[in-house]
Tab-separated table of C-alpha atoms and ligand atoms in Angstrom:
chain	number	residue	atom	x	y	z
H	1	MET	CA	2.757	15.819	9.094
H	2	SER	CA	-1.404	17.352	8.365
H	3	LYS	CA	-4.023	15.515	8.375
H	4	GLU	CA	-4.981	15.802	4.756
H	5	LYS	CA	-1.419	14.522	4.044
H	6	GLN	CA	-2.034	11.446	6.067
H	7	TYR	CA	-5.489	10.764	4.801
H	8	ALA	CA	-4.062	11.027	1.020
H	9	GLU	CA	-1.555	8.545	2.200
H	10	LEU	CA	-3.783	6.220	3.585
H	11	VAL	CA	-5.591	6.700	-0.018
H	12	ASP	CA	-2.104	5.793	-1.382
H	13	GLN	CA	-2.013	2.676	0.635
H	14	LEU	CA	-5.071	0.615	-0.569
H	15	ALA	CA	-3.237	0.622	-4.141
H	16	TYR	CA	-1.649	-2.914	-1.946
H	17	LYS	CA	-2.667	-5.537	-0.888
H	18	GLU	CA	-1.416	-7.144	2.385
H	19	LYS	CA	-1.876	-3.515	4.116
H	20	ARG	CA	-5.331	-2.977	2.712
H	21	SER	CA	-7.495	-3.868	5.499
H	22	GLU	CA	-5.709	-1.781	8.759
H	23	VAL	CA	-5.948	1.096	5.646
H	24	ILE	CA	-9.533	0.846	5.482
H	25	VAL	CA	-10.294	1.077	9.062
H	26	ALA	CA	-8.117	3.695	9.790
H	27	LEU	CA	-9.403	5.280	6.345
H	28	VAL	CA	-13.105	5.347	7.053
H	29	GLY	CA	-12.895	3.733	10.564
H	30	ALA	CA	-14.984	0.726	9.447
H	31	ILE	CA	-14.152	-2.845	7.461
H	32	ASN	CA	-16.963	-4.992	7.362
H	33	ALA	CA	-20.378	-3.683	5.223
H	34	ARG	CA	-22.390	-3.644	8.461
H	35	ASP	CA	-20.217	-1.465	10.693
H	36	LEU	CA	-19.802	0.497	6.899
H	37	ALA	CA	-23.349	1.333	6.225
H	38	LYS	CA	-23.384	2.744	10.280
H	39	VAL	CA	-20.289	5.617	9.306
H	40	VAL	CA	-19.966	9.251	8.837
H	41	LEU	CA	-17.095	10.295	7.391
H	42	ASP	CA	-15.513	13.450	8.499
H	43	VAL	CA	-14.120	15.858	5.873
H	44	GLU	CA	-10.543	14.998	5.683
H	45	PRO	CA	-11.814	11.037	5.273
H	46	LYS	CA	-14.195	12.218	2.490
H	47	ASN	CA	-12.120	14.698	1.023
H	48	ALA	CA	-8.984	11.849	0.639
H	49	LEU	CA	-11.713	9.278	-1.177
H	50	ILE	CA	-12.508	12.130	-4.549
H	51	GLU	CA	-8.988	12.879	-4.577
H	52	GLY	CA	-7.988	9.025	-4.869
H	53	LEU	CA	-10.668	8.620	-7.545
H	54	THR	CA	-8.903	10.505	-9.399
H	55	HIS	CA	-5.468	8.317	-8.615
H	56	GLU	CA	-2.832	6.717	-11.054
H	57	ASN	CA	-3.042	3.044	-9.695
H	58	ALA	CA	-7.062	2.112	-11.548
H	59	LYS	CA	-6.930	0.091	-7.661
H	60	VAL	CA	-6.978	2.978	-5.811
H	61	ARG	CA	-9.978	4.666	-8.059
H	62	TRP	CA	-11.311	0.569	-7.788
H	63	TRP	CA	-11.376	1.157	-3.817
H	64	CYS	CA	-12.322	4.303	-2.954
H	65	LEU	CA	-15.444	3.404	-5.168
H	66	GLN	CA	-16.027	0.776	-3.398
H	67	LEU	CA	-15.697	1.716	0.368
H	68	MET	CA	-17.825	5.213	-1.189
H	69	ASP	CA	-20.198	1.643	-2.120
H	70	HIS	CA	-21.067	1.125	1.469
H	71	VAL	CA	-20.769	4.329	3.137
H	72	ALA	CA	-23.421	6.615	0.677
H	73	ASP	CA	-23.312	9.997	0.475
H	74	GLU	CA	-25.049	11.506	-2.391
H	75	SER	CA	-22.119	14.877	-2.080
H	76	PHE	CA	-20.408	11.886	-3.681
H	77	ILE	CA	-22.565	11.129	-6.369
H	78	PRO	CA	-20.866	14.739	-9.347
H	79	TYR	CA	-17.091	12.947	-8.416
H	80	ILE	CA	-18.084	9.111	-9.043
H	81	ILE	CA	-19.683	10.918	-12.525
H	82	PRO	CA	-16.638	10.556	-14.356
H	83	LEU	CA	-15.609	7.680	-13.721
H	84	LEU	CA	-17.877	6.004	-15.804
H	85	HIS	CA	-15.896	6.662	-19.069
H	86	ASP	CA	-12.329	5.227	-17.063
H	87	PRO	CA	-10.064	3.479	-19.245
H	88	VAL	CA	-10.380	0.729	-16.780
H	89	GLY	CA	-13.805	-1.738	-17.456
H	90	LYS	CA	-13.375	-3.074	-13.853
H	91	VAL	CA	-12.936	0.435	-12.792
H	92	ARG	CA	-15.913	1.844	-14.609
H	93	LYS	CA	-18.069	-1.207	-14.470
H	94	HIS	CA	-17.066	-0.060	-9.873
H	95	ALA	CA	-18.902	3.324	-11.075
H	96	VAL	CA	-21.871	2.423	-12.446
H	97	HIS	CA	-21.975	-0.539	-8.907
H	98	ALA	CA	-21.447	2.478	-6.956
H	99	LEU	CA	-24.369	5.057	-8.073
H	100	THR	CA	-26.507	2.125	-8.862
H	101	CYS	CA	-26.421	-0.807	-5.584
H	102	ASP	CA	-29.004	-0.850	-2.910
H	103	ILE	CA	-28.075	-3.551	-0.641
H	104	CYS	CA	-24.427	-2.356	-0.158
H	105	LYS	CA	-26.155	1.065	1.317
H	106	PRO	CA	-26.774	2.397	4.792
H	107	ASP	CA	-30.386	0.759	5.120
H	108	ARG	CA	-30.422	-0.648	2.079
H	109	CYS	CA	-31.295	2.603	0.674
H	110	GLY	CA	-29.433	3.109	-2.814
H	111	LEU	CA	-28.656	6.328	-3.300
H	112	ALA	CA	-31.444	9.631	-4.914
H	113	LEU	CA	-30.255	9.796	-8.107
H	114	SER	CA	-31.194	12.651	-10.881
H	115	LEU	CA	-33.024	12.248	-14.457
H	116	ASP	CA	-29.481	13.166	-15.617
H	117	VAL	CA	-28.266	10.469	-13.896
H	118	LYS	CA	-29.910	7.937	-14.887
H	119	GLU	CA	-29.545	8.255	-18.638
H	120	GLN	CA	-25.854	8.852	-18.225
H	121	ILE	CA	-26.737	5.317	-16.827
H	122	GLU	CA	-28.640	4.029	-19.356
H	123	ARG	CA	-26.024	5.668	-22.585
H	124	VAL	CA	-23.856	2.815	-20.822
H	125	SER	CA	-25.487	0.463	-20.748
H	126	ALA	CA	-25.949	0.687	-24.448
H	127	LYS	CA	-22.351	1.845	-25.623
H	128	ASP	CA	-19.628	0.990	-23.087
H	129	PRO	CA	-17.439	-1.696	-25.225
H	130	ASP	CA	-16.798	-4.159	-22.101
H	131	LYS	CA	-19.840	-6.486	-21.645
H	132	ARG	CA	-19.503	-7.032	-17.968
H	133	VAL	CA	-19.727	-3.497	-17.625
H	134	ARG	CA	-23.189	-2.502	-19.812
H	135	ASP	CA	-24.464	-6.069	-17.449
H	136	GLU	CA	-23.750	-4.274	-14.640
H	137	ALA	CA	-25.584	-0.697	-15.833
H	138	GLN	CA	-28.142	-2.820	-17.659
H	139	ALA	CA	-29.170	-4.080	-13.859
H	140	ALA	CA	-29.597	-0.918	-12.363
H	141	LEU	CA	-31.960	-0.221	-15.345
H	142	LEU	CA	-33.893	-3.114	-14.436
H	143	GLN	CA	-34.758	-1.829	-11.036
H	144	TRP	CA	-35.693	0.744	-11.851
H	145	ASN	CA	-38.764	-0.490	-14.277
F	201	LIG	ZN1	-22.920	-2.584	-3.906
């Protein structure tokens, strides 16, 4: 099996709770926040996480965001943006979180967001139909002011 295929299968398995910890270690090489912050991903797991953002299963999308939140990498930003409009509120909320949270990231250093991205988060804070999503976005806005 090719490396790409192996990582794609690991991403599929993020849908299932039972083996999730093992799957995460196999995928990104760490499980706890402190170790995740030191992870530098190879191209195959990185691409597999990006692919996972468009997975049909919302749990998989959420977990890919979760891992991206901890393994901060600015090249993920353009792939996370469309999930601000995901049909599932929990996923939209976590997309806002992954883009805007500092605490989970290496050295607590948040991603450098462009003005355009900040404006999109601002729109989410005003217009998202789900209050929890708006709250997450509003918390980010406060942090910038
Ligand atoms: Zn976070």
